Backbone as a chain_set.jsonl record, in Angstrom:
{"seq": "XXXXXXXXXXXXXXXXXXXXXXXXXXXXXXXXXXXXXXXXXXXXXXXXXXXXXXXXXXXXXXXXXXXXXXXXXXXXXXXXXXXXXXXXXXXXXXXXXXXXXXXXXXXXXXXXXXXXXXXXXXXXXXXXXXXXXXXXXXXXXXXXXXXXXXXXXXXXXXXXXXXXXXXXX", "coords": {"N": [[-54.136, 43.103, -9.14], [-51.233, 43.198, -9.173], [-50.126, 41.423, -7.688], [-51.278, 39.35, -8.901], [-49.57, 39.506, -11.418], [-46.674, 38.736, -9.943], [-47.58, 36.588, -9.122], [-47.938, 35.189, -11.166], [-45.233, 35.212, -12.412], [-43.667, 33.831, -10.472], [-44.574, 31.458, -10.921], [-43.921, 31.203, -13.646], [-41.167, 30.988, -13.515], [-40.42, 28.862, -11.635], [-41.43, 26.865, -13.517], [-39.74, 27.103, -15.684], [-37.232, 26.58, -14.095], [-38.014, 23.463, -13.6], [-37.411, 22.569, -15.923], [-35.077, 23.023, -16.908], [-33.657, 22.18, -14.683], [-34.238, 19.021, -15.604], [-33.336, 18.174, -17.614], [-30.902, 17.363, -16.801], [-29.034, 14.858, -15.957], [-28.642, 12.859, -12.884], [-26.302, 11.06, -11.281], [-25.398, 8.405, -8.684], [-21.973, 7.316, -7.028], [-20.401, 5.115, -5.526], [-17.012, 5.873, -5.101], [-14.886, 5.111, -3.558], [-15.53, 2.417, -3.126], [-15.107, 1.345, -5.646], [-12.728, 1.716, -6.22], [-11.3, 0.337, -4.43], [-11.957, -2.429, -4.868], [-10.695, -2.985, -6.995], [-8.018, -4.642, -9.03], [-5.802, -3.46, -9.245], [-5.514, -2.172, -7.123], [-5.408, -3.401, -5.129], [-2.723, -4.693, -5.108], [-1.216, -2.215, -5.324], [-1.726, -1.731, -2.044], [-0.176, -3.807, -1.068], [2.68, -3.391, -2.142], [2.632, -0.589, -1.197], [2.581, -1.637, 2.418], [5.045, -3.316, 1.668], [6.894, -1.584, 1.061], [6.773, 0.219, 3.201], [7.624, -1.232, 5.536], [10.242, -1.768, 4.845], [11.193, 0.36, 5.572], [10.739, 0.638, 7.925], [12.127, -1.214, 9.347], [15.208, -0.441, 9.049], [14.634, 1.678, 10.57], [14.374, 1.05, 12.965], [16.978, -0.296, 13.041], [18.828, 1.995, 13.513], [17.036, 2.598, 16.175], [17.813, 0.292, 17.745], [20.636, 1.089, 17.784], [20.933, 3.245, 19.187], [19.764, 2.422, 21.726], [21.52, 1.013, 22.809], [23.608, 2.987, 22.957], [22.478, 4.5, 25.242], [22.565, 2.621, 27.376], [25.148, 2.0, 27.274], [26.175, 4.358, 28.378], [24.741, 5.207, 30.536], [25.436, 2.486, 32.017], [28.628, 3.446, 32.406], [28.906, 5.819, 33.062], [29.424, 6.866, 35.903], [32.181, 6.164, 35.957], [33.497, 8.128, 34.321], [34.795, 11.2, 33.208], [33.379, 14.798, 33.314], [33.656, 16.416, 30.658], [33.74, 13.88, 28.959], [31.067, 13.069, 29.502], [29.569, 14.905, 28.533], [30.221, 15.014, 25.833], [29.023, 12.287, 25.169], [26.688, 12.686, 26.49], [26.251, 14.385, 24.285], [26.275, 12.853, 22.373], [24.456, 10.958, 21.865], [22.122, 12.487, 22.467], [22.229, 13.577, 19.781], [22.187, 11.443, 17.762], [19.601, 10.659, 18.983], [18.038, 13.151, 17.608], [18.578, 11.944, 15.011], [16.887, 9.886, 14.339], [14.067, 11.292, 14.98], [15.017, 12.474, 13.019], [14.719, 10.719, 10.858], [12.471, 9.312, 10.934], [10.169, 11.322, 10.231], [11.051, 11.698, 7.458], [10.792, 9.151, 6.435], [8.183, 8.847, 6.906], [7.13, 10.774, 5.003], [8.225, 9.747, 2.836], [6.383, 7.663, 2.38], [4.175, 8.417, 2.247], [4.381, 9.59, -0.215], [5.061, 7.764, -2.044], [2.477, 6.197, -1.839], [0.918, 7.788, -3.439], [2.086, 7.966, -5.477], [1.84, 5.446, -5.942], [-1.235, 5.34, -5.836], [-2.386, 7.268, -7.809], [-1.995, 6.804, -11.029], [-4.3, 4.443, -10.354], [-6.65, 6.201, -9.374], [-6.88, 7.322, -11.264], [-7.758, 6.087, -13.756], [-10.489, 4.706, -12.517], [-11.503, 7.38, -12.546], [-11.341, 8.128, -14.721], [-13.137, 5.481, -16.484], [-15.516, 6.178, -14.901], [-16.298, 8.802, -16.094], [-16.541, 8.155, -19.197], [-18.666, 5.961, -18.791], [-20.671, 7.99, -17.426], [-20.663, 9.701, -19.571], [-21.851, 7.761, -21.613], [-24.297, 6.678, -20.93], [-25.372, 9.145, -20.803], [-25.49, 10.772, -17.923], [-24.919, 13.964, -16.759], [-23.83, 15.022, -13.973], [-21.996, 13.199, -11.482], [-22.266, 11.911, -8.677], [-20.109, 11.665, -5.755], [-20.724, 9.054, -3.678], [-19.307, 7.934, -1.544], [-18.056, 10.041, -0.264], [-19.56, 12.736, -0.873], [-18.781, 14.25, -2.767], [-18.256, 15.467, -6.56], [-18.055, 14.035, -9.239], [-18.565, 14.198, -12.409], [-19.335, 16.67, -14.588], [-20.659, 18.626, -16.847], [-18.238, 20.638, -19.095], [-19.279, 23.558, -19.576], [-20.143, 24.249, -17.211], [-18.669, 24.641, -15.459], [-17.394, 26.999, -13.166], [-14.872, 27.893, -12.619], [-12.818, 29.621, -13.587], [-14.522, 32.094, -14.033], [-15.08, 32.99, -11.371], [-12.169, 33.119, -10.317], [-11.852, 35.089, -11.907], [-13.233, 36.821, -10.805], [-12.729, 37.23, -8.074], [-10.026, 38.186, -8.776], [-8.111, 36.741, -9.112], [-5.323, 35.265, -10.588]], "CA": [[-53.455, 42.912, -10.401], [-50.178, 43.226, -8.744], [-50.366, 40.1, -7.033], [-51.558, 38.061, -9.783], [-48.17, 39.555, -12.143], [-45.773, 38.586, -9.219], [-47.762, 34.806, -9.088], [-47.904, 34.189, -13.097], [-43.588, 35.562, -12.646], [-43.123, 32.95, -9.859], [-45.05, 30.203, -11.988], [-43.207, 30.603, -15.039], [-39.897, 31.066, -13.369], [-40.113, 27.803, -11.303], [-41.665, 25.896, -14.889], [-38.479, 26.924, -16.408], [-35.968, 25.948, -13.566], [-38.085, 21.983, -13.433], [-37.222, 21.932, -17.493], [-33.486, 22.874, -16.912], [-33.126, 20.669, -13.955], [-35.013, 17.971, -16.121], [-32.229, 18.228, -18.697], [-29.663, 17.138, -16.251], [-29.301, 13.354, -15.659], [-27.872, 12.906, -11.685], [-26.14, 9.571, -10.663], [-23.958, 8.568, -7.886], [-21.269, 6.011, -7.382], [-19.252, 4.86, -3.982], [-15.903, 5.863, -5.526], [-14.307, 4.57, -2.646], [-15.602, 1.153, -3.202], [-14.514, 1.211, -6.992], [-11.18, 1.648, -5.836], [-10.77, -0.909, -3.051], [-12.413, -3.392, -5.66], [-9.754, -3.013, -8.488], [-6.43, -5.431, -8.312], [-4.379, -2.868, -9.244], [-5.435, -1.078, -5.394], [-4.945, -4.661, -3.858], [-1.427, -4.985, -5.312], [-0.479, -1.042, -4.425], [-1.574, -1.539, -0.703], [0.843, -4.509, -0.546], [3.572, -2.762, -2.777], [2.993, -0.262, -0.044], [3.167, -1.936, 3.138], [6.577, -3.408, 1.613], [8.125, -0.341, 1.243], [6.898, 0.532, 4.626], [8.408, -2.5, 6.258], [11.521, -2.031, 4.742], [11.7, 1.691, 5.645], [10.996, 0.271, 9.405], [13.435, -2.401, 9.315], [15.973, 0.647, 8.912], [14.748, 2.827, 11.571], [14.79, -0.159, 13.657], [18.448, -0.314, 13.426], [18.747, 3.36, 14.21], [16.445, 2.765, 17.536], [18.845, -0.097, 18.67], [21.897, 2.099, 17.997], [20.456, 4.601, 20.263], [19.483, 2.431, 22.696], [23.104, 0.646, 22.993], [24.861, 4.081, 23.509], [22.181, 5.141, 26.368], [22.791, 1.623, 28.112], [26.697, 2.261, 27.284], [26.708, 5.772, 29.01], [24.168, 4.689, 32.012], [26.837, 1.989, 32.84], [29.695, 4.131, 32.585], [28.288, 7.503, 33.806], [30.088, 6.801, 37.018], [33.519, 6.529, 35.787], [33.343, 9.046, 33.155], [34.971, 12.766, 33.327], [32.665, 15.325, 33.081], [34.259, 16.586, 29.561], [33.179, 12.619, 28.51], [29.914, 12.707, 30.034], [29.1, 15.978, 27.744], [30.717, 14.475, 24.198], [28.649, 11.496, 25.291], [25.408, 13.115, 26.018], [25.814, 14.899, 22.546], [26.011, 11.785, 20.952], [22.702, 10.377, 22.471], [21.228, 13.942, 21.832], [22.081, 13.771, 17.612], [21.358, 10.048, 17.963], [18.034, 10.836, 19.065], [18.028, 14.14, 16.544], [18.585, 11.329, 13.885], [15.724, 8.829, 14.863], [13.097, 11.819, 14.505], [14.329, 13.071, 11.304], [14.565, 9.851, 9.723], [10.688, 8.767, 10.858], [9.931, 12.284, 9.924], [11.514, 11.382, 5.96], [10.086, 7.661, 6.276], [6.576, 9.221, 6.811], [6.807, 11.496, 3.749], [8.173, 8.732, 1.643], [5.423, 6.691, 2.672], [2.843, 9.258, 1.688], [4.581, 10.29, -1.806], [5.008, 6.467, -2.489], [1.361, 5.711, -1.809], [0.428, 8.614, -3.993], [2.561, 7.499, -6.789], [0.612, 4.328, -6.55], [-2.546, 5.349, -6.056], [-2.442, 8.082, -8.999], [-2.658, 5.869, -11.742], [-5.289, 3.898, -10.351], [-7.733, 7.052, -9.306], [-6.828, 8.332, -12.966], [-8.18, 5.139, -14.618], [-11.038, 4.827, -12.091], [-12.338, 8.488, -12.808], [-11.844, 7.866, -16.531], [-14.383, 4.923, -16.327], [-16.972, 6.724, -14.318], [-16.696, 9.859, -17.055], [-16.668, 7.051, -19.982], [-19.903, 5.557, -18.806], [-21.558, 8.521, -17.497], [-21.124, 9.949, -21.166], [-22.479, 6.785, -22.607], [-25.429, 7.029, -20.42], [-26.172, 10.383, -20.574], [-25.331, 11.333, -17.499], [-24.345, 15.327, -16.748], [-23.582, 14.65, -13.147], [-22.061, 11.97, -10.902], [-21.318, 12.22, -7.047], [-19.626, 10.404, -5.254], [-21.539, 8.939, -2.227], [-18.666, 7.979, -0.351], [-17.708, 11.616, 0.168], [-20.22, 13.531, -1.533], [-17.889, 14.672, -3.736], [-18.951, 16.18, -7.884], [-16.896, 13.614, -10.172], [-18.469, 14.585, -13.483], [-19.891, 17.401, -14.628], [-20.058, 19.092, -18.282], [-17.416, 21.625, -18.771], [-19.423, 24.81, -19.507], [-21.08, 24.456, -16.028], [-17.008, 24.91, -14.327], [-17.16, 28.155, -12.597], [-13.694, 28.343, -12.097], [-12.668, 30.859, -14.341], [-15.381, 33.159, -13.771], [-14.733, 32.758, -9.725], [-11.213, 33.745, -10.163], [-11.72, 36.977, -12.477], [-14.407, 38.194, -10.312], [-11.964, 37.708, -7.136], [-8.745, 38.689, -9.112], [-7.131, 35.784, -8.488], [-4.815, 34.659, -11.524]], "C": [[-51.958, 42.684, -10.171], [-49.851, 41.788, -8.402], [-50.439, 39.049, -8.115], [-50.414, 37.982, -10.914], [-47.052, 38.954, -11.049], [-46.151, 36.918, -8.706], [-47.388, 34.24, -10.45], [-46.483, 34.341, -12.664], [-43.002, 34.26, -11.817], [-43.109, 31.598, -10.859], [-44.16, 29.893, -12.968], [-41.379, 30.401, -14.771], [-39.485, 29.535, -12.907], [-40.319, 27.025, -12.462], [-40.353, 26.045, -15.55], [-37.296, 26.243, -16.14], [-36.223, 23.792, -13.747], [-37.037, 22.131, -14.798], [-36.075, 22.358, -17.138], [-33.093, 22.148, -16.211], [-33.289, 18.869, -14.772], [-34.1, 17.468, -17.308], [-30.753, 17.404, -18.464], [-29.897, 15.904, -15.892], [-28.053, 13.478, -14.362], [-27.329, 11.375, -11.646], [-24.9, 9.427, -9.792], [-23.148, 7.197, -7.931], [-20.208, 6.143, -5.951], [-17.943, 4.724, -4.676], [-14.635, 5.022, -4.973], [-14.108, 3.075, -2.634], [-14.968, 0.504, -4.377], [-13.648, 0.914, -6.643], [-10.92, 0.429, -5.233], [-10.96, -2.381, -3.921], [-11.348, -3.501, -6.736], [-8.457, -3.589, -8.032], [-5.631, -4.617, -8.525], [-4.171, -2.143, -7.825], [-4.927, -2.171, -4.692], [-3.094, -4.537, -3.93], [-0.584, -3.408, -4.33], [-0.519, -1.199, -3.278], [-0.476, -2.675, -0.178], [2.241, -3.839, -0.968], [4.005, -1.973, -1.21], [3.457, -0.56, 1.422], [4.8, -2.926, 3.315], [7.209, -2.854, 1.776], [8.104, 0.243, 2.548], [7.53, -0.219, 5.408], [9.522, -2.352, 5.987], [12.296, -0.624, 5.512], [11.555, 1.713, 7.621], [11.863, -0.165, 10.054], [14.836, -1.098, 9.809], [16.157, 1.568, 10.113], [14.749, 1.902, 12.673], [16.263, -0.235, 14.564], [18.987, 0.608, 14.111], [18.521, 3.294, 15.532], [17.921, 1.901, 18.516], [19.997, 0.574, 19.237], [21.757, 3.292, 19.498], [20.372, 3.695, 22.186], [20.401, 1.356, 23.396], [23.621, 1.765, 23.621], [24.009, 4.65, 24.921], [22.302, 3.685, 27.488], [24.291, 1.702, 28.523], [26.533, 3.386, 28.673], [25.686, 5.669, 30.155], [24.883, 3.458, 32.456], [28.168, 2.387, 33.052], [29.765, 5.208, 33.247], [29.442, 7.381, 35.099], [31.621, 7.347, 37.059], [34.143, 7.092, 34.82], [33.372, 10.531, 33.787], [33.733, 13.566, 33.065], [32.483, 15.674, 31.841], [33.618, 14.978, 28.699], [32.168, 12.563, 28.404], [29.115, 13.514, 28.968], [28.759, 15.413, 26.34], [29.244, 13.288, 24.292], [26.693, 11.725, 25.365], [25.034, 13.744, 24.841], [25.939, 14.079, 21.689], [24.899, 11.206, 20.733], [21.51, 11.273, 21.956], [21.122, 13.603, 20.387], [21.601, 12.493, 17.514], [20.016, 9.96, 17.682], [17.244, 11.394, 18.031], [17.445, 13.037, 15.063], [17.34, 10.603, 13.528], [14.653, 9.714, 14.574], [13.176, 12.172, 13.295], [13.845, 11.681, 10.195], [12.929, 9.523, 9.936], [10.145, 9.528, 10.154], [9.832, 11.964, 8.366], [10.603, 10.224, 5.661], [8.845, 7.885, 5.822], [6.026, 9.789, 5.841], [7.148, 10.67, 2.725], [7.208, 7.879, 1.542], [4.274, 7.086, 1.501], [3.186, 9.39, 0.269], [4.858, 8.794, -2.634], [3.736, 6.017, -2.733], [0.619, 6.529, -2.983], [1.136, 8.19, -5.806], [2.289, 6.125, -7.174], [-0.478, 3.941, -6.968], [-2.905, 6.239, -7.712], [-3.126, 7.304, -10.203], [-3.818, 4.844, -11.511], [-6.836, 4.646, -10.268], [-8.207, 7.508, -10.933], [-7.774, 7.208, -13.351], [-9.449, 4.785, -13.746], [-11.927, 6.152, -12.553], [-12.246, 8.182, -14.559], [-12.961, 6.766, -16.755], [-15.638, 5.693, -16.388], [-17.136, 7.773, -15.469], [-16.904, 8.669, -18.066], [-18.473, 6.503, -19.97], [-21.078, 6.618, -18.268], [-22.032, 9.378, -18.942], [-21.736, 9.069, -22.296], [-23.927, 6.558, -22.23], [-26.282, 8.327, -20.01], [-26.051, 11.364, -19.328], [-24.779, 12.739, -17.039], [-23.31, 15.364, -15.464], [-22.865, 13.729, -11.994], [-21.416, 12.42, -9.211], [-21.133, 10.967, -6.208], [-19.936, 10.237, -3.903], [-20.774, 8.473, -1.103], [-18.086, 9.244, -0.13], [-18.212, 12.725, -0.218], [-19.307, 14.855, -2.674], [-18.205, 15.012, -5.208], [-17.428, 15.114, -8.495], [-16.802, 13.931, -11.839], [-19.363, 15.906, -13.538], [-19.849, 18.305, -16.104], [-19.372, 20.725, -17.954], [-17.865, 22.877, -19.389], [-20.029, 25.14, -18.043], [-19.659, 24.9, -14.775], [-17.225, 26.599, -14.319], [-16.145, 28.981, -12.196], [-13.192, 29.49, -12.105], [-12.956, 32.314, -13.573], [-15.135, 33.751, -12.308], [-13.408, 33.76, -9.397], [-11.19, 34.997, -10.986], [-12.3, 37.717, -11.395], [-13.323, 38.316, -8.684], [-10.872, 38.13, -7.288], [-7.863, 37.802, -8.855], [-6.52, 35.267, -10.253], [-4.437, 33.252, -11.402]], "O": [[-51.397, 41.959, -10.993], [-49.165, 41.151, -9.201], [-49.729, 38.045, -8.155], [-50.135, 36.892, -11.414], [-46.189, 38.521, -11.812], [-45.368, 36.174, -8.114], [-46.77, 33.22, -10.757], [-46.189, 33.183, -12.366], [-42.041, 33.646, -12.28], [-42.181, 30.961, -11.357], [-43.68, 28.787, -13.219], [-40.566, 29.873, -15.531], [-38.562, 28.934, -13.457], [-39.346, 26.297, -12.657], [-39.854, 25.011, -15.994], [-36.538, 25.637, -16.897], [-35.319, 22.973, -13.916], [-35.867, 21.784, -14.64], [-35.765, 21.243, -16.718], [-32.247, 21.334, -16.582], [-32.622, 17.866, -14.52], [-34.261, 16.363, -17.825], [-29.901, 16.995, -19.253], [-31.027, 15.694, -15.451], [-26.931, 13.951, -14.543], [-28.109, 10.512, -12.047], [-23.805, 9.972, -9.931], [-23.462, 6.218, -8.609], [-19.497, 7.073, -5.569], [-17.594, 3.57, -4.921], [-13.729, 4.473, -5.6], [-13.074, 2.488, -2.315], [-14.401, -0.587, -4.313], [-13.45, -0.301, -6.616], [-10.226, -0.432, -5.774], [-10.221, -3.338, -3.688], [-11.452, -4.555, -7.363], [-7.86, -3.25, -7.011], [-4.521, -4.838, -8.042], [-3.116, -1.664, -7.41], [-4.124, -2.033, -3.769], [-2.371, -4.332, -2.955], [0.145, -3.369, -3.339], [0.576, -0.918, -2.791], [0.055, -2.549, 0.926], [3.024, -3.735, -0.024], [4.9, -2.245, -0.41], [4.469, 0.003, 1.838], [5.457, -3.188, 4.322], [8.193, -3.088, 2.478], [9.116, 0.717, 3.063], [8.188, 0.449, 6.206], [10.252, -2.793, 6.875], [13.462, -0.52, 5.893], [12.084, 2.516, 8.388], [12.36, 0.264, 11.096], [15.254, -1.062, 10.966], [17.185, 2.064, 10.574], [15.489, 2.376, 13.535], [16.602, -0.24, 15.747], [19.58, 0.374, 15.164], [19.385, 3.736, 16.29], [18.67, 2.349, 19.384], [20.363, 0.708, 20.405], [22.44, 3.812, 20.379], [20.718, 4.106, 23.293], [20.051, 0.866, 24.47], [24.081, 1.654, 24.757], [24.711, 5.233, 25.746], [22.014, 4.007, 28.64], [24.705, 1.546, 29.671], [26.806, 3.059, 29.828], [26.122, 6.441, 31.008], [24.897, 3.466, 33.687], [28.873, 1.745, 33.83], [30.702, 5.491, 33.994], [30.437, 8.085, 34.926], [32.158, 8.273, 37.666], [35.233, 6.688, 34.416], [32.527, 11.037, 34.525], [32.88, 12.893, 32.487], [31.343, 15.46, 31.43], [32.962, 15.217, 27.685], [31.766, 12.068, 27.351], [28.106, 13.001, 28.485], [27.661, 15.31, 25.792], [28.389, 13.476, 23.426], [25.794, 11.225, 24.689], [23.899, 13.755, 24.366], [25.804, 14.264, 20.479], [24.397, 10.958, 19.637], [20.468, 11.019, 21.352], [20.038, 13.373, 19.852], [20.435, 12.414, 17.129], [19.396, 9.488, 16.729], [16.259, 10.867, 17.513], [16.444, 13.174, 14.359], [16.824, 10.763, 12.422], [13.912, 9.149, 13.77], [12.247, 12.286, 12.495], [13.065, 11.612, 9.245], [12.222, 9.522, 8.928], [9.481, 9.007, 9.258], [8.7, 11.933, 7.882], [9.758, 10.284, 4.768], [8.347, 7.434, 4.791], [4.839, 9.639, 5.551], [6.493, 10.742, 1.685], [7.158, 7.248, 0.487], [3.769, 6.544, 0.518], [2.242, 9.3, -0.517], [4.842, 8.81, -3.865], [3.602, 5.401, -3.791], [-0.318, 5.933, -3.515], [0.606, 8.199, -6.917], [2.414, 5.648, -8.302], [-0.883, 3.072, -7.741], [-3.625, 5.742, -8.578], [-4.334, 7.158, -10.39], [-4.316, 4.379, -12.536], [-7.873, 4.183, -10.743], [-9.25, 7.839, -11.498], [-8.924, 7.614, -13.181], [-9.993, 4.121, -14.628], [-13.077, 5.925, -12.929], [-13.184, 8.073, -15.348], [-13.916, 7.27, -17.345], [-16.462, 5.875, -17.285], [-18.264, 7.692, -15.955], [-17.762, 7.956, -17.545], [-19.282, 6.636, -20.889], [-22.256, 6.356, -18.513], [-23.168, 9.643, -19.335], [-22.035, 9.396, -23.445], [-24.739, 6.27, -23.11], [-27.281, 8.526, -19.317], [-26.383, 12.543, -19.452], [-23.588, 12.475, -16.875], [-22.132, 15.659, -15.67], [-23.854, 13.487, -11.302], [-20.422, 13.044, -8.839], [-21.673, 9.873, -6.048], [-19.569, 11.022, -3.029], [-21.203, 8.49, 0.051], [-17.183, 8.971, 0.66], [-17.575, 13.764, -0.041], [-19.473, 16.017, -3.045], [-19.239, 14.352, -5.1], [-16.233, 15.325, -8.287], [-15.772, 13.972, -12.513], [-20.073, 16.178, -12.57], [-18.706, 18.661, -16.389], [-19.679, 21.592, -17.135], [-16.919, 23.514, -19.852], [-20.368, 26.296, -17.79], [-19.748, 25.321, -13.622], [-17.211, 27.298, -15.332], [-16.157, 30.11, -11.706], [-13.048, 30.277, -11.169], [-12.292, 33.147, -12.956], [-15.006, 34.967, -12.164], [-13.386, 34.735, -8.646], [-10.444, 35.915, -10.643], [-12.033, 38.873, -11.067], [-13.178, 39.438, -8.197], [-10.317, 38.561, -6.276], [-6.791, 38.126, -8.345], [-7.381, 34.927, -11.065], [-3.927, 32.664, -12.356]]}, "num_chains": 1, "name": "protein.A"}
């Protein structure tokens, strides 16, 4: 008798989970591809490699500079005080100093440039995909180039709940 209450409990438990899964409409979408497909991404990646080119161009100038004063001070070295030789290697030194920070800056403008391009285009991209998965019913949508959750209805967000139960404000 035991046995046969702990089979009917399985039975009706899995019959309930099909009909809630059955409720949920899944669909995926190569987000990735969306993107790359839309002219406003073509235009940003050129936008971008402009601003990168120009921000090369720049450090460019920098490199030559640098590599003038170590040509200067390896033909002079010879007939150069010691007191000279010092001033001279600390100019080469900050020189150099300069050349990493600026790539350093370049590299983060790069990134916060690309991001202030891409933004608006992800935004208007994910508004779509919600748009038509609410016109089709969908609950769901993942994104198959990164398996990623793009829609999902908002009593199913766990967030909340997640952060009370770990105390996290």
């Amino acid at each position: 008798m035991k046995k046969f209450v702990i089979i009917a409990f399985v039975a009706v438990t899995g019959l309930f989970s099909v009909n809630a899964m059955a409720q949920s409409k899944v669909a995926h979408i190569n987000a990735q591809a969306l993107v790359g497909s839309m002219p406003e991404a073509k235009k940003a990646e050129t936008d971008l490699q402009t601003y990168a080119q120009s921000l090369e161009a720049e450090g460019k100038t920098m490199v030559d500079e640098y590599t003038k004063k170590v040509k200067e001070f390896d033909e002079k070295a010879a007939s150069m005080t010691d007191n000279m030789k010092e001033i001279k290697g600390r100019e080469i030194q900050d020189a150099q100093k300069r050349i990493q920070d600026y790539r350093e800056r370049a590299e983060q403008q790069v990134q916060q440039k690309q991001q202030d391009l891409l933004k608006p285009i992800y935004d208007k991209a994910r508004k779509a995909i919600e748009d038509v998965a609410k016109e089709k019913g969908y609950g769901y949508v993942i994104d198959s180039s990164a398996g990623l959750l793009l829609v999902s209805p908002s009593a199913d967000d766990l967030l909340p709940a997640v952060k009370a139960k770990l105390g996290i404000k």
